[in-house]
XYZ file of C-alpha atoms in Angstrom:
193
model
C 15.110 -27.946 -16.869
C 12.624 -26.145 -16.628
C 12.695 -22.840 -14.817
C 9.751 -22.738 -12.146
C 7.316 -20.253 -13.101
C 6.501 -17.258 -10.413
C 3.748 -17.643 -8.112
C 2.939 -13.687 -9.067
C 2.089 -15.029 -12.768
C -0.761 -16.787 -10.979
C -1.474 -13.620 -9.328
C -1.208 -11.267 -12.652
C -3.594 -13.611 -14.119
C -6.079 -13.314 -11.814
C -6.058 -9.665 -11.574
C -6.050 -9.198 -15.099
C -9.586 -11.580 -15.292
C -10.739 -9.313 -12.535
C -10.015 -6.409 -14.064
C -11.454 -7.289 -17.416
C -14.634 -8.020 -15.433
C -15.416 -5.575 -12.668
C -15.566 -2.031 -14.219
C -16.389 0.318 -11.077
C -19.074 2.557 -12.068
C -18.575 6.132 -13.756
C -18.868 8.355 -10.467
C -16.387 6.292 -8.519
C -13.562 6.382 -11.115
C -14.547 10.079 -11.138
C -14.214 10.258 -7.760
C -10.666 8.150 -7.606
C -9.845 10.508 -10.621
C -10.167 13.819 -8.248
C -8.913 12.501 -5.312
C -5.673 11.664 -7.588
C -5.267 15.038 -8.836
C -6.087 16.981 -5.342
C -3.024 14.581 -4.166
C -0.778 15.823 -7.450
C -1.397 19.555 -6.907
C -0.584 18.962 -2.596
C 2.829 17.333 -4.334
C 3.622 19.979 -7.156
C 2.860 23.176 -4.384
C 5.504 21.875 -2.436
C 7.795 22.649 -5.911
C 7.747 25.978 -7.578
C 9.825 25.082 -10.117
C 7.186 22.133 -11.203
C 4.611 24.555 -11.142
C 6.179 27.341 -13.715
C 7.116 24.335 -15.856
C 3.210 23.448 -15.888
C 2.312 27.274 -16.091
C 3.849 27.240 -19.488
C 2.104 24.600 -20.525
C -1.282 25.469 -19.390
C -4.367 24.429 -21.599
C -2.278 21.541 -22.931
C -4.032 18.166 -21.644
C -1.877 14.858 -21.276
C -3.590 11.255 -21.280
C -2.232 8.731 -18.718
C -3.294 4.586 -20.057
C -2.653 1.536 -17.799
C -4.856 -1.014 -19.362
C -8.266 -0.253 -18.707
C -7.201 2.858 -16.733
C -7.233 5.843 -18.237
C -6.999 9.600 -17.120
C -6.560 12.964 -18.612
C -5.339 16.137 -16.870
C -4.616 19.719 -18.094
C -2.360 22.033 -17.198
C -4.249 24.844 -15.344
C -3.193 28.756 -15.279
C -2.212 28.270 -11.621
C 0.206 26.037 -12.862
C -1.386 23.087 -11.258
C -2.783 19.817 -13.070
C -7.029 19.669 -13.166
C -8.764 17.154 -15.204
C -9.674 17.543 -18.945
C -13.120 18.272 -19.844
C -14.828 15.087 -21.612
C -14.301 15.347 -25.302
C -10.847 17.116 -24.642
C -8.154 15.864 -27.395
C -4.702 14.716 -25.571
C -1.895 16.568 -27.106
C 0.281 14.113 -25.422
C -0.495 10.241 -24.525
C 1.424 8.152 -21.867
C 0.643 4.601 -21.816
C 2.462 2.029 -19.616
C 3.458 -1.184 -21.188
C 4.089 -3.650 -18.168
C 0.150 -5.258 -18.323
C 1.236 -6.859 -14.764
C 0.775 -4.830 -11.693
C 3.845 -7.224 -10.218
C 6.081 -6.101 -12.728
C 5.666 -2.477 -12.104
C 5.788 -2.392 -8.598
C 9.377 -4.584 -9.000
C 10.898 -2.279 -11.486
C 9.769 0.676 -8.853
C 11.155 -1.362 -5.680
C 14.496 -1.390 -8.432
C 14.766 2.599 -8.815
C 13.167 1.810 -12.284
C 10.460 3.553 -14.224
C 7.821 1.554 -15.713
C 8.254 0.918 -19.900
C 5.889 3.665 -21.348
C 4.578 4.128 -24.688
C 4.807 7.788 -25.640
C 2.676 9.930 -28.471
C 2.330 13.129 -29.703
C 3.796 16.114 -28.864
C 7.949 15.878 -27.718
C 8.196 19.549 -25.733
C 5.676 18.368 -23.299
C 6.862 14.880 -22.571
C 9.931 16.288 -21.535
C 8.319 18.514 -19.710
C 6.066 15.701 -18.012
C 9.488 13.574 -17.702
C 11.076 16.472 -16.332
C 8.347 16.218 -13.435
C 8.256 12.486 -13.305
C 11.794 13.057 -12.604
C 12.418 15.673 -10.094
C 9.356 16.051 -8.344
C 8.879 13.985 -4.838
C 6.167 13.926 -2.085
C 7.748 14.890 1.540
C 6.189 12.475 3.466
C 8.296 13.201 6.133
C 7.184 16.764 6.478
C 3.501 15.822 6.084
C 3.461 13.561 8.522
C 5.516 16.253 11.510
C 2.363 18.470 10.753
C 0.578 15.578 12.187
C 2.880 13.912 15.180
C 5.642 16.554 15.251
C 8.954 16.281 13.737
C 10.741 14.059 15.709
C 8.448 11.126 15.527
C 8.229 11.539 11.778
C 11.957 11.906 11.527
C 11.984 8.348 13.150
C 9.565 7.171 11.303
C 10.984 8.123 8.063
C 13.906 6.907 8.762
C 12.342 3.470 9.483
C 10.587 3.443 6.237
C 13.629 4.742 4.347
C 15.455 1.470 5.876
C 12.864 -1.302 4.836
C 12.304 0.607 1.377
C 16.423 0.202 1.113
C 16.279 -3.526 1.958
C 13.046 -4.013 -0.244
C 15.160 -2.659 -2.973
C 18.185 -4.876 -2.312
C 16.527 -7.842 -2.502
C 14.407 -7.145 -5.369
C 18.166 -6.401 -7.119
C 19.682 -9.530 -5.371
C 16.968 -11.514 -7.201
C 17.054 -9.844 -10.147
C 20.523 -10.039 -10.518
C 20.739 -13.917 -9.594
C 17.477 -14.032 -12.571
C 19.964 -12.974 -14.882
C 22.776 -14.771 -13.857
C 25.150 -12.165 -13.354
C 26.613 -10.988 -9.567
C 26.115 -6.940 -9.842
C 23.709 -6.480 -7.738
C 24.995 -8.810 -4.621
C 28.223 -6.916 -5.368
C 26.495 -3.542 -5.134
C 24.182 -5.084 -1.683
C 27.390 -6.314 -0.080
C 29.177 -2.818 -0.555
C 26.008 -1.259 0.537
C 26.250 -3.199 3.748
C 30.208 -2.415 4.333
C 29.193 1.255 4.671
């Protein structure tokens, strides 16, 4: 009997067709990349160890690619990031190989990293991997500056419960699709605590 296809495959195909045809203007891409760098630097400033590691990689360029989206970053003398100047030659290229944004979201909800093809300097790749593994945005701390500690903590707890439930749901569905019951057993153990 044939397995029914996921409704997300239709959405993935639609996303692919739209992405191939609609390309944002260059100024919009640059502005989005600039905002992304500002956000990344905000997160990095909360982690002195990350800044020290980036300081050691000063001037080195890393290219990130996913489908038609490309971004080149350079480590600055302050231990932060900036957009690499045009024409820079990247020493490391990281290409996300999952085409579907839904597959990437599903992997993220499971707590996995997306599949990445790595080309270039191994030491620089190890530093980037350390940053990905250890640097986290403290959303609750930033929110507390706006709405106060108690409401931010309460909201943070609620969001953590929702994310936990989504991870369990995705894990259970993945386990059923794989034909194993380990995701269900882990989910049951998590509820018993």
